[in-house]
PDB file of C-alpha atoms and ligand atoms in Angstrom:
ATOM      1  CA  UNK A 245      -6.425   2.346  23.437  1.00  0.00           C
ATOM      2  CA  UNK A 246      -7.920   0.420  20.531  1.00  0.00           C
ATOM      3  CA  UNK A 247      -5.835  -1.599  18.081  1.00  0.00           C
ATOM      4  CA  UNK A 248      -6.527  -0.886  14.422  1.00  0.00           C
ATOM      5  CA  UNK A 249      -6.455  -4.549  13.432  1.00  0.00           C
ATOM      6  CA  UNK A 250      -5.300  -4.627   9.818  1.00  0.00           C
ATOM      7  CA  UNK A 251      -5.200  -8.401   9.769  1.00  0.00           C
ATOM      8  CA  UNK A 252      -8.856  -8.670  10.773  1.00  0.00           C
ATOM      9  CA  UNK A 253     -10.076  -5.921   8.430  1.00  0.00           C
ATOM     10  CA  UNK A 254      -7.996  -7.202   5.507  1.00  0.00           C
ATOM     11  CA  UNK A 255      -9.554 -10.644   6.003  1.00  0.00           C
ATOM     12  CA  UNK A 256     -13.018  -9.057   5.954  1.00  0.00           C
ATOM     13  CA  UNK A 257     -12.162  -7.268   2.693  1.00  0.00           C
ATOM     14  CA  UNK A 258     -10.737 -10.441   1.166  1.00  0.00           C
ATOM     15  CA  UNK A 259     -13.888 -12.346   2.182  1.00  0.00           C
ATOM     16  CA  UNK A 260     -16.022  -9.655   0.505  1.00  0.00           C
ATOM     17  CA  UNK A 261     -13.922  -9.923  -2.661  1.00  0.00           C
ATOM     18  CA  UNK A 262     -14.113 -13.742  -2.571  1.00  0.00           C
ATOM     19  CA  UNK A 263     -17.940 -13.511  -2.516  1.00  0.00           C
ATOM     20  CA  UNK A 264     -17.801 -11.323  -5.641  1.00  0.00           C
ATOM     21  CA  UNK A 265     -15.413 -13.738  -7.336  1.00  0.00           C
ATOM     22  CA  UNK A 266     -17.778 -16.626  -6.570  1.00  0.00           C
ATOM     23  CA  UNK A 267     -20.621 -14.660  -8.204  1.00  0.00           C
ATOM     24  CA  UNK A 268     -18.448 -13.909 -11.237  1.00  0.00           C
ATOM     25  CA  UNK A 269     -17.721 -17.622 -11.578  1.00  0.00           C
ATOM     26  CA  UNK A 270     -21.392 -18.493 -11.204  1.00  0.00           C
ATOM     27  CA  UNK A 271     -22.175 -16.198 -14.111  1.00  0.00           C
ATOM     28  CA  UNK A 272     -19.545 -18.071 -16.119  1.00  0.00           C
ATOM     29  CA  UNK A 273     -17.391 -14.979 -16.538  1.00  0.00           C
ATOM     30  CA  UNK A 274     -13.629 -14.705 -16.412  1.00  0.00           C
ATOM     31  CA  UNK A 275     -12.265 -14.147 -12.889  1.00  0.00           C
ATOM     32  CA  UNK A 276      -9.882 -11.221 -12.156  1.00  0.00           C
ATOM     33  CA  UNK A 277      -6.262 -11.909 -13.068  1.00  0.00           C
ATOM     34  CA  UNK A 278      -3.336 -10.146 -11.347  1.00  0.00           C
ATOM     35  CA  UNK A 279       0.255 -10.460 -12.510  1.00  0.00           C
ATOM     36  CA  UNK A 280       3.383  -9.474 -10.625  1.00  0.00           C
ATOM     37  CA  UNK A 281       6.811  -8.830 -12.126  1.00  0.00           C
ATOM     38  CA  UNK A 282       9.772  -9.427  -9.852  1.00  0.00           C
ATOM     39  CA  UNK A 283      13.331  -8.752 -10.991  1.00  0.00           C
ATOM     40  CA  UNK A 284      16.100 -10.360  -8.925  1.00  0.00           C
ATOM     41  CA  UNK A 285      15.960 -12.040  -5.529  1.00  0.00           C
ATOM     42  CA  UNK A 286      15.609  -9.301  -2.901  1.00  0.00           C
ATOM     43  CA  UNK A 287      14.428 -11.105   0.242  1.00  0.00           C
ATOM     44  CA  UNK A 288      11.709  -8.658   1.255  1.00  0.00           C
ATOM     45  CA  UNK A 289      10.385  -8.397  -2.324  1.00  0.00           C
ATOM     46  CA  UNK A 290      10.219 -12.194  -2.622  1.00  0.00           C
ATOM     47  CA  UNK A 291       8.176 -12.297   0.583  1.00  0.00           C
ATOM     48  CA  UNK A 292       5.781  -9.536  -0.525  1.00  0.00           C
ATOM     49  CA  UNK A 293       5.248 -10.926  -4.012  1.00  0.00           C
ATOM     50  CA  UNK A 294       4.791 -14.455  -2.663  1.00  0.00           C
ATOM     51  CA  UNK A 295       2.175 -13.149  -0.269  1.00  0.00           C
ATOM     52  CA  UNK A 296       0.350 -11.268  -3.047  1.00  0.00           C
ATOM     53  CA  UNK A 297       0.235 -14.369  -5.275  1.00  0.00           C
ATOM     54  CA  UNK A 298      -0.970 -16.600  -2.386  1.00  0.00           C
ATOM     55  CA  UNK A 299      -3.727 -14.122  -1.540  1.00  0.00           C
ATOM     56  CA  UNK A 300      -4.907 -14.180  -5.159  1.00  0.00           C
ATOM     57  CA  UNK A 301      -5.195 -17.963  -5.129  1.00  0.00           C
ATOM     58  CA  UNK A 302      -7.061 -17.911  -1.801  1.00  0.00           C
ATOM     59  CA  UNK A 303      -9.793 -15.573  -2.986  1.00  0.00           C
ATOM     60  CA  UNK A 304     -10.163 -17.184  -6.403  1.00  0.00           C
ATOM     61  CA  UNK A 305      -8.261 -14.756  -8.642  1.00  0.00           C
ATOM     62  CA  UNK A 306      -5.972 -15.986 -11.376  1.00  0.00           C
ATOM     63  CA  UNK A 307      -2.390 -14.924 -10.763  1.00  0.00           C
ATOM     64  CA  UNK A 308       0.836 -14.939 -12.725  1.00  0.00           C
ATOM     65  CA  UNK A 309       4.307 -14.376 -11.348  1.00  0.00           C
ATOM     66  CA  UNK A 310       6.888 -13.195 -13.864  1.00  0.00           C
ATOM     67  CA  UNK A 311      10.187 -13.754 -12.077  1.00  0.00           C
ATOM     68  CA  UNK A 312      13.153 -12.399 -14.027  1.00  0.00           C
ATOM     69  CA  UNK A 313      16.866 -12.710 -13.203  1.00  0.00           C
ATOM     70  CA  UNK A 314      18.818  -9.873 -11.592  1.00  0.00           C
ATOM     71  CA  UNK A 315      20.766  -9.349 -14.875  1.00  0.00           C
ATOM     72  CA  UNK A 316      17.592  -8.586 -16.866  1.00  0.00           C
ATOM     73  CA  UNK A 317      18.209  -5.500 -19.003  1.00  0.00           C
ATOM     74  CA  UNK A 318      15.937  -2.487 -19.075  1.00  0.00           C
ATOM     75  CA  UNK A 319      14.963  -3.355 -22.670  1.00  0.00           C
ATOM     76  CA  UNK A 320      14.007  -6.887 -21.675  1.00  0.00           C
ATOM     77  CA  UNK A 321      11.909  -5.636 -18.783  1.00  0.00           C
ATOM     78  CA  UNK A 322      10.213  -3.028 -20.979  1.00  0.00           C
ATOM     79  CA  UNK A 323       9.414  -5.806 -23.486  1.00  0.00           C
ATOM     80  CA  UNK A 324       7.848  -7.814 -20.651  1.00  0.00           C
ATOM     81  CA  UNK A 325       5.768  -4.789 -19.620  1.00  0.00           C
ATOM     82  CA  UNK A 326       4.569  -4.330 -23.194  1.00  0.00           C
ATOM     83  CA  UNK A 327       3.596  -7.998 -23.319  1.00  0.00           C
ATOM     84  CA  UNK A 328       1.534  -7.601 -20.136  1.00  0.00           C
ATOM     85  CA  UNK A 329      -0.093  -4.430 -21.518  1.00  0.00           C
ATOM     86  CA  UNK A 330      -1.137  -6.409 -24.607  1.00  0.00           C
ATOM     87  CA  UNK A 331      -2.253  -9.549 -22.764  1.00  0.00           C
ATOM     88  CA  UNK A 332      -6.060  -9.385 -22.720  1.00  0.00           C
ATOM     89  CA  UNK A 333      -6.313 -12.048 -20.041  1.00  0.00           C
ATOM     90  CA  UNK A 334      -4.538  -9.914 -17.426  1.00  0.00           C
ATOM     91  CA  UNK A 335      -6.634  -7.241 -15.700  1.00  0.00           C
ATOM     92  CA  UNK A 336      -3.863  -5.616 -13.719  1.00  0.00           C
ATOM     93  CA  UNK A 337      -0.231  -6.053 -12.801  1.00  0.00           C
ATOM     94  CA  UNK A 338       2.493  -4.650 -10.632  1.00  0.00           C
ATOM     95  CA  UNK A 339       6.224  -4.300 -11.079  1.00  0.00           C
ATOM     96  CA  UNK A 340       7.649  -4.946  -7.646  1.00  0.00           C
ATOM     97  CA  UNK A 341      10.016  -2.222  -6.405  1.00  0.00           C
ATOM     98  CA  UNK A 342      12.874  -1.684  -5.874  1.00  0.00           C
ATOM     99  CA  UNK A 343      14.288  -2.631  -9.273  1.00  0.00           C
ATOM    100  CA  UNK A 344      18.012  -3.400  -9.752  1.00  0.00           C
ATOM    101  CA  UNK A 345      20.112  -0.231  -9.996  1.00  0.00           C
ATOM    102  CA  UNK A 346      20.880  -0.626 -13.720  1.00  0.00           C
ATOM    103  CA  UNK A 347      17.168  -0.225 -14.555  1.00  0.00           C
ATOM    104  CA  UNK A 348      15.463   3.180 -14.701  1.00  0.00           C
ATOM    105  CA  UNK A 349      12.483   2.691 -12.388  1.00  0.00           C
ATOM    106  CA  UNK A 350      10.612   5.728 -13.649  1.00  0.00           C
ATOM    107  CA  UNK A 351      10.919   4.610 -17.261  1.00  0.00           C
ATOM    108  CA  UNK A 352       9.450   1.220 -16.402  1.00  0.00           C
ATOM    109  CA  UNK A 353       6.552   2.618 -14.336  1.00  0.00           C
ATOM    110  CA  UNK A 354       5.746   5.037 -17.174  1.00  0.00           C
ATOM    111  CA  UNK A 355       5.447   2.064 -19.550  1.00  0.00           C
ATOM    112  CA  UNK A 356       2.742   0.332 -17.491  1.00  0.00           C
ATOM    113  CA  UNK A 357      -0.640   0.966 -19.127  1.00  0.00           C
ATOM    114  CA  UNK A 358      -2.615   3.197 -16.720  1.00  0.00           C
ATOM    115  CA  UNK A 359      -5.702   0.967 -17.062  1.00  0.00           C
ATOM    116  CA  UNK A 360      -3.677  -1.999 -15.726  1.00  0.00           C
ATOM    117  CA  UNK A 361      -1.669  -0.030 -13.181  1.00  0.00           C
ATOM    118  CA  UNK A 362      -3.222  -1.486 -10.026  1.00  0.00           C
ATOM    119  CA  UNK A 363      -0.334  -0.051  -7.956  1.00  0.00           C
ATOM    120  CA  UNK A 364      -1.451   3.461  -9.001  1.00  0.00           C
ATOM    121  CA  UNK A 365       2.143   4.521  -9.651  1.00  0.00           C
ATOM    122  CA  UNK A 366       1.691   5.811 -13.245  1.00  0.00           C
ATOM    123  CA  UNK A 367       1.568   9.635 -13.476  1.00  0.00           C
ATOM    124  CA  UNK A 368      -1.880   9.398 -15.071  1.00  0.00           C
ATOM    125  CA  UNK A 369      -3.268   7.601 -12.036  1.00  0.00           C
ATOM    126  CA  UNK A 370      -1.352   9.725  -9.559  1.00  0.00           C
ATOM    127  CA  UNK A 371      -2.590  12.897 -11.259  1.00  0.00           C
ATOM    128  CA  UNK A 372      -6.174  11.667 -11.352  1.00  0.00           C
ATOM    129  CA  UNK A 373      -5.953  10.683  -7.675  1.00  0.00           C
ATOM    130  CA  UNK A 374      -4.714  14.193  -6.807  1.00  0.00           C
ATOM    131  CA  UNK A 375      -7.667  15.675  -8.735  1.00  0.00           C
ATOM    132  CA  UNK A 376     -10.141  13.310  -7.019  1.00  0.00           C
ATOM    133  CA  UNK A 377     -11.002  11.634 -10.334  1.00  0.00           C
ATOM    134  CA  UNK A 378     -11.523   7.885 -10.820  1.00  0.00           C
ATOM    135  CA  UNK A 379      -8.091   6.224 -10.698  1.00  0.00           C
ATOM    136  CA  UNK A 380      -6.189   3.456  -9.002  1.00  0.00           C
ATOM    137  CA  UNK A 381      -5.106   4.603  -5.547  1.00  0.00           C
ATOM    138  CA  UNK A 382      -1.756   3.162  -4.403  1.00  0.00           C
ATOM    139  CA  UNK A 383      -2.503   0.162  -2.190  1.00  0.00           C
ATOM    140  CA  UNK A 384      -0.813   1.307   1.024  1.00  0.00           C
ATOM    141  CA  UNK A 385      -2.507   4.727   1.336  1.00  0.00           C
ATOM    142  CA  UNK A 386      -5.764   3.139   0.080  1.00  0.00           C
ATOM    143  CA  UNK A 387      -5.399   0.575   2.876  1.00  0.00           C
ATOM    144  CA  UNK A 388      -4.814   3.256   5.514  1.00  0.00           C
ATOM    145  CA  UNK A 389      -7.938   5.150   4.390  1.00  0.00           C
ATOM    146  CA  UNK A 390     -10.022   1.956   4.455  1.00  0.00           C
ATOM    147  CA  UNK A 391      -8.753   1.064   7.949  1.00  0.00           C
ATOM    148  CA  UNK A 392      -9.691   4.549   9.240  1.00  0.00           C
ATOM    149  CA  UNK A 393     -13.119   4.295   7.549  1.00  0.00           C
ATOM    150  CA  UNK A 394     -13.956   0.854   8.936  1.00  0.00           C
ATOM    151  CA  UNK A 395     -13.044   1.887  12.493  1.00  0.00           C
ATOM    152  CA  UNK A 396     -14.968   5.169  12.081  1.00  0.00           C
ATOM    153  CA  UNK A 397     -11.917   7.161  13.161  1.00  0.00           C
ATOM    154  CA  UNK A 398     -12.856  10.849  13.141  1.00  0.00           C
ATOM    155  CA  UNK A 399     -10.536  12.703  10.745  1.00  0.00           C
ATOM    156  CA  UNK A 400     -12.628  15.734   9.766  1.00  0.00           C
ATOM    157  CA  UNK A 401     -11.029  18.971  10.918  1.00  0.00           C
ATOM    158  CA  UNK A 402      -8.258  17.028  12.651  1.00  0.00           C
ATOM    159  CA  UNK A 403      -4.582  17.803  12.257  1.00  0.00           C
ATOM    160  CA  UNK A 404      -2.813  14.930  10.511  1.00  0.00           C
ATOM    161  CA  UNK A 405       0.988  14.886  10.500  1.00  0.00           C
ATOM    162  CA  UNK A 406       2.538  12.606   7.869  1.00  0.00           C
ATOM    163  CA  UNK A 407       6.185  11.634   8.342  1.00  0.00           C
ATOM    164  CA  UNK A 408       7.921  10.816   5.051  1.00  0.00           C
ATOM    165  CA  UNK A 409       7.307  12.106   1.527  1.00  0.00           C
ATOM    166  CA  UNK A 410       7.748   8.918  -0.561  1.00  0.00           C
ATOM    167  CA  UNK A 411       5.796   8.582  -3.802  1.00  0.00           C
ATOM    168  CA  UNK A 412       4.334   5.299  -2.535  1.00  0.00           C
ATOM    169  CA  UNK A 413       3.009   6.378   0.883  1.00  0.00           C
ATOM    170  CA  UNK A 414       3.748   9.809   2.385  1.00  0.00           C
ATOM    171  CA  UNK A 415       2.918  11.978  -0.625  1.00  0.00           C
ATOM    172  CA  UNK A 416      -0.296  10.173  -1.672  1.00  0.00           C
ATOM    173  CA  UNK A 417      -1.687   9.802   1.895  1.00  0.00           C
ATOM    174  CA  UNK A 418      -1.126  13.535   2.479  1.00  0.00           C
ATOM    175  CA  UNK A 419      -3.188  14.281  -0.633  1.00  0.00           C
ATOM    176  CA  UNK A 420      -5.943  11.782   0.175  1.00  0.00           C
ATOM    177  CA  UNK A 421      -6.443  12.872   3.765  1.00  0.00           C
ATOM    178  CA  UNK A 422      -6.763  16.521   2.769  1.00  0.00           C
ATOM    179  CA  UNK A 423      -9.472  15.753   0.209  1.00  0.00           C
ATOM    180  CA  UNK A 424     -13.223  15.757   0.814  1.00  0.00           C
ATOM    181  CA  UNK A 425     -14.874  12.557   2.026  1.00  0.00           C
ATOM    182  CA  UNK A 426     -14.882   9.920   4.733  1.00  0.00           C
ATOM    183  CA  UNK A 427     -11.562   9.398   6.572  1.00  0.00           C
ATOM    184  CA  UNK A 428     -10.474  12.700   4.998  1.00  0.00           C
ATOM    185  CA  UNK A 429     -11.250  16.435   5.404  1.00  0.00           C
ATOM    186  CA  UNK A 430      -8.154  16.603   7.525  1.00  0.00           C
ATOM    187  CA  UNK A 431      -5.637  19.424   7.845  1.00  0.00           C
ATOM    188  CA  UNK A 432      -2.395  17.820   6.732  1.00  0.00           C
ATOM    189  CA  UNK A 433       1.231  18.638   7.476  1.00  0.00           C
ATOM    190  CA  UNK A 434       3.736  16.661   5.391  1.00  0.00           C
ATOM    191  CA  UNK A 435       7.094  16.331   7.166  1.00  0.00           C
ATOM    192  CA  UNK A 436      10.364  14.859   5.876  1.00  0.00           C
ATOM    193  CA  UNK A 437      14.114  14.693   6.385  1.00  0.00           C
ATOM    194  CA  UNK A 438      14.518  18.484   5.967  1.00  0.00           C
ATOM    195  CA  UNK A 439      11.750  19.391   8.406  1.00  0.00           C
ATOM    196  CA  UNK A 440      13.241  21.554  11.157  1.00  0.00           C
ATOM    197  CA  UNK A 441      11.499  20.284  14.287  1.00  0.00           C
ATOM    198  CA  UNK A 442       9.358  17.201  13.726  1.00  0.00           C
ATOM    199  CA  UNK A 443       8.607  16.807  17.429  1.00  0.00           C
ATOM    200  CA  UNK A 444       7.078  20.295  17.592  1.00  0.00           C
ATOM    201  CA  UNK A 445       4.698  19.214  14.836  1.00  0.00           C
ATOM    202  CA  UNK A 446       3.912  15.668  16.047  1.00  0.00           C
ATOM    203  CA  UNK A 447       3.025  17.132  19.463  1.00  0.00           C
ATOM    204  CA  UNK A 448       0.267  19.111  17.706  1.00  0.00           C
ATOM    205  CA  UNK A 449      -1.008  16.102  15.760  1.00  0.00           C
ATOM    206  CA  UNK A 450      -4.388  14.437  16.274  1.00  0.00           C
ATOM    207  CA  UNK A 451      -3.359  11.765  13.764  1.00  0.00           C
ATOM    208  CA  UNK A 452       0.179  10.666  12.859  1.00  0.00           C
ATOM    209  CA  UNK A 453       1.038   8.585   9.800  1.00  0.00           C
ATOM    210  CA  UNK A 454       4.653   7.477  10.031  1.00  0.00           C
ATOM    211  CA  UNK A 455       6.180   6.142   6.806  1.00  0.00           C
ATOM    212  CA  UNK A 456       9.864   6.547   7.479  1.00  0.00           C
ATOM    213  CA  UNK A 457      11.388   3.086   7.954  1.00  0.00           C
ATOM    214  CA  UNK A 458      13.346   4.007  11.094  1.00  0.00           C
ATOM    215  CA  UNK A 459      12.653   1.672  14.053  1.00  0.00           C
ATOM    216  CA  UNK A 460      11.585   3.391  17.284  1.00  0.00           C
ATOM    217  CA  UNK A 461      11.513   6.831  15.654  1.00  0.00           C
ATOM    218  CA  UNK A 462       8.193   7.942  17.146  1.00  0.00           C
ATOM    219  CA  UNK A 463       8.427   7.966  20.934  1.00  0.00           C
ATOM    220  CA  UNK A 464       5.898   8.696  23.665  1.00  0.00           C
ATOM    221  CA  UNK A 465       7.279  12.188  24.394  1.00  0.00           C
ATOM    222  CA  UNK A 466       6.566  13.157  20.756  1.00  0.00           C
ATOM    223  CA  UNK A 467       2.793  12.619  20.889  1.00  0.00           C
ATOM    224  CA  UNK A 468      -0.154  14.055  22.771  1.00  0.00           C
ATOM    225  CA  UNK A 469      -2.813  12.083  24.609  1.00  0.00           C
ATOM    226  CA  UNK A 470      -5.477  10.368  22.490  1.00  0.00           C
ATOM    227  CA  UNK A 471      -3.428  10.554  19.305  1.00  0.00           C
ATOM    228  CA  UNK A 472      -4.282   8.176  16.425  1.00  0.00           C
ATOM    229  CA  UNK A 473      -1.098   6.463  15.198  1.00  0.00           C
ATOM    230  CA  UNK A 474      -0.686   4.735  11.828  1.00  0.00           C
ATOM    231  CA  UNK A 475       2.665   2.951  11.613  1.00  0.00           C
ATOM    232  CA  UNK A 476       3.676   2.223   8.009  1.00  0.00           C
ATOM    233  CA  UNK A 477       7.286   1.296   8.807  1.00  0.00           C
ATOM    234  CA  UNK A 478       8.386  -2.239   7.983  1.00  0.00           C
ATOM    235  CA  UNK A 479      12.039  -2.727   8.931  1.00  0.00           C
ATOM    236  CA  UNK A 480      13.808  -6.084   9.157  1.00  0.00           C
ATOM    237  CA  UNK A 481      16.044  -6.094  12.224  1.00  0.00           C
ATOM    238  CA  UNK A 482      18.712  -8.854  12.271  1.00  0.00           C
ATOM    239  CA  UNK A 483      18.081 -11.282  15.168  1.00  0.00           C
ATOM    240  CA  UNK A 484      19.965 -14.586  15.420  1.00  0.00           C
ATOM    241  CA  UNK A 485      17.613 -15.912  18.074  1.00  0.00           C
ATOM    242  CA  UNK A 486      14.843 -16.199  15.473  1.00  0.00           C
ATOM    243  CA  UNK A 487      14.635 -18.919  12.901  1.00  0.00           C
ATOM    244  CA  UNK A 488      14.248 -16.404  10.067  1.00  0.00           C
ATOM    245  CA  UNK A 489      17.263 -14.440  11.332  1.00  0.00           C
ATOM    246  CA  UNK A 490      15.313 -11.180  11.698  1.00  0.00           C
ATOM    247  CA  UNK A 491      12.202  -9.651  13.137  1.00  0.00           C
ATOM    248  CA  UNK A 492       9.896  -6.997  11.668  1.00  0.00           C
ATOM    249  CA  UNK A 493       9.368  -3.686  13.417  1.00  0.00           C
ATOM    250  CA  UNK A 494       7.646  -0.397  12.655  1.00  0.00           C
ATOM    251  CA  UNK A 495       8.595   3.263  13.190  1.00  0.00           C
ATOM    252  CA  UNK A 496       6.750   3.557  16.500  1.00  0.00           C
ATOM    253  CA  UNK A 497       7.673   2.698  20.095  1.00  0.00           C
ATOM    254  CA  UNK A 498       4.426   0.733  20.243  1.00  0.00           C
ATOM    255  CA  UNK A 499       4.503  -0.083  23.946  1.00  0.00           C
ATOM    256  CA  UNK A 500       4.862   3.486  25.192  1.00  0.00           C
ATOM    257  CA  UNK A 501       3.112   5.413  22.423  1.00  0.00           C
ATOM    258  CA  UNK A 502       0.258   2.885  22.712  1.00  0.00           C
ATOM    259  CA  UNK A 503      -0.352   3.999  26.314  1.00  0.00           C
ATOM    260  CA  UNK A 504      -1.199   7.514  25.103  1.00  0.00           C
ATOM    261  CA  UNK A 505      -2.952   6.654  21.840  1.00  0.00           C
ATOM    262  CA  UNK A 506      -6.694   6.344  21.207  1.00  0.00           C
ATOM    263  CA  UNK A 507      -6.061   4.113  18.170  1.00  0.00           C
ATOM    264  CA  UNK A 508      -2.827   2.525  16.961  1.00  0.00           C
ATOM    265  CA  UNK A 509      -1.783   0.049  14.268  1.00  0.00           C
ATOM    266  CA  UNK A 510       0.528  -2.820  15.256  1.00  0.00           C
ATOM    267  CA  UNK A 511       3.497  -3.983  13.182  1.00  0.00           C
ATOM    268  CA  UNK A 512       3.126  -6.633  11.924  1.00  0.00           C
ATOM    269  CA  UNK A 513      -0.640  -6.943  11.497  1.00  0.00           C
ATOM    270  CA  UNK A 514      -1.559  -3.316  10.808  1.00  0.00           C
ATOM    271  CA  UNK A 515      -1.028  -1.553   7.508  1.00  0.00           C
ATOM    272  CA  UNK A 516       0.895  -4.438   5.835  1.00  0.00           C
ATOM    273  CA  UNK A 517      -2.031  -6.837   5.355  1.00  0.00           C
ATOM    274  CA  UNK A 518      -4.277  -3.920   4.299  1.00  0.00           C
ATOM    275  CA  UNK A 519      -1.910  -3.186   1.411  1.00  0.00           C
ATOM    276  CA  UNK A 520      -2.414  -6.636  -0.053  1.00  0.00           C
ATOM    277  CA  UNK A 521      -6.203  -6.506   0.392  1.00  0.00           C
ATOM    278  CA  UNK A 522      -6.384  -3.167  -1.447  1.00  0.00           C
ATOM    279  CA  UNK A 523      -4.203  -4.428  -4.307  1.00  0.00           C
ATOM    280  CA  UNK A 524      -6.760  -7.191  -4.758  1.00  0.00           C
ATOM    281  CA  UNK A 525      -9.561  -4.614  -4.565  1.00  0.00           C
ATOM    282  CA  UNK A 526      -7.836  -2.560  -7.286  1.00  0.00           C
ATOM    283  CA  UNK A 527      -7.562  -5.671  -9.447  1.00  0.00           C
ATOM    284  CA  UNK A 528     -11.283  -6.323  -9.062  1.00  0.00           C
ATOM    285  CA  UNK A 529     -11.944  -2.659  -9.977  1.00  0.00           C
ATOM    286  CA  UNK A 530      -9.652  -2.983 -13.019  1.00  0.00           C
ATOM    287  CA  UNK A 531     -11.666  -5.972 -14.253  1.00  0.00           C
ATOM    288  CA  UNK A 532     -14.953  -4.084 -13.825  1.00  0.00           C
ATOM    289  CA  UNK A 533     -13.614  -0.992 -15.603  1.00  0.00           C
ATOM    290  CA  UNK A 534     -12.291  -3.058 -18.524  1.00  0.00           C
ATOM    291  CA  UNK A 535     -15.676  -4.721 -18.932  1.00  0.00           C
ATOM    292  CA  UNK A 536     -17.503  -1.374 -18.820  1.00  0.00           C
ATOM    293  CA  UNK A 537     -15.210   0.100 -21.460  1.00  0.00           C
ATOM    294  CA  UNK A 538     -15.497  -2.827 -23.872  1.00  0.00           C
TER     295      UNK A 538
HETATM  296  N1  GUN B 660       7.672  -2.084  -2.961  1.00  0.00           N
HETATM  297  C1  GUN B 660       7.305  -1.663  -1.726  1.00  0.00           C
HETATM  298  N2  GUN B 660       5.979  -1.412  -1.707  1.00  0.00           N
HETATM  299  C2  GUN B 660       5.520  -1.670  -2.942  1.00  0.00           C
HETATM  300  C3  GUN B 660       4.231  -1.611  -3.548  1.00  0.00           C
HETATM  301  O1  GUN B 660       3.229  -1.233  -2.937  1.00  0.00           O
HETATM  302  N3  GUN B 660       4.165  -1.988  -4.838  1.00  0.00           N
HETATM  303  C4  GUN B 660       5.251  -2.389  -5.537  1.00  0.00           C
HETATM  304  N4  GUN B 660       5.082  -2.700  -6.820  1.00  0.00           N
HETATM  305  N5  GUN B 660       6.449  -2.443  -5.029  1.00  0.00           N
HETATM  306  C5  GUN B 660       6.581  -2.099  -3.729  1.00  0.00           C
END
């Protein structure tokens, strides 16, 4: 069994980006600038956004955090989005999800200019991704593809079973892995809460991408030998014995599934760090595309 080490690969990618940033600086050009909008004080979102901003600083990007109170109205948030669209200094930005319930998430994501939508959540980018045109690919599926590519995991002609049909992970990764190209050319089955017998399907899988958010969902008796397992689950389990009061776990019974797997991602240290690296990559791409279109 080989660990797909997302921490190591994400550091490699960040180092590569940092080299490019250093060259940009040497040429006296403006460095990439990522902004993040966070509404409210959801614990997990604060952690993710904090981590994104810290990573920007480390590799030499400019970063801006727009932290708005929980009571922010939809109109106020939309005004903020318009301001970011108009701000020429900012190459790309994200609106951290989930948003408070009184705000229409779809309306906000639709308002993000597609050229600055480094999360790849705008329908224009999602549509272009599905048509294999130049776009911004959502960071988590982009990170999974890059991890598979860098470990030379064979995907061509393989049966990939995706668990979960979210717009952020399950749906886009099912599209990407069925397309032509490296880490793709796979035969994909997309499963979800209404799938009749998931185990029957996972037992046929050469590759499993689990993006469900249910700890210990994927067990050893659900997979065949030499399976490749990508665990996208990030669940906080309350635990008073830890200083933070919780621990992070994925969807996979890592210990037992790991014994049968050829490759497996750990949680933490697998897909999570890749997501941040690919968001930075998208921001670098956004800067390049803006310069080319000027
Ligand atoms: N919430 C959970 N994952 C993500 C993500 O990739 N981007 C944003 N903006 N919010 C998220």
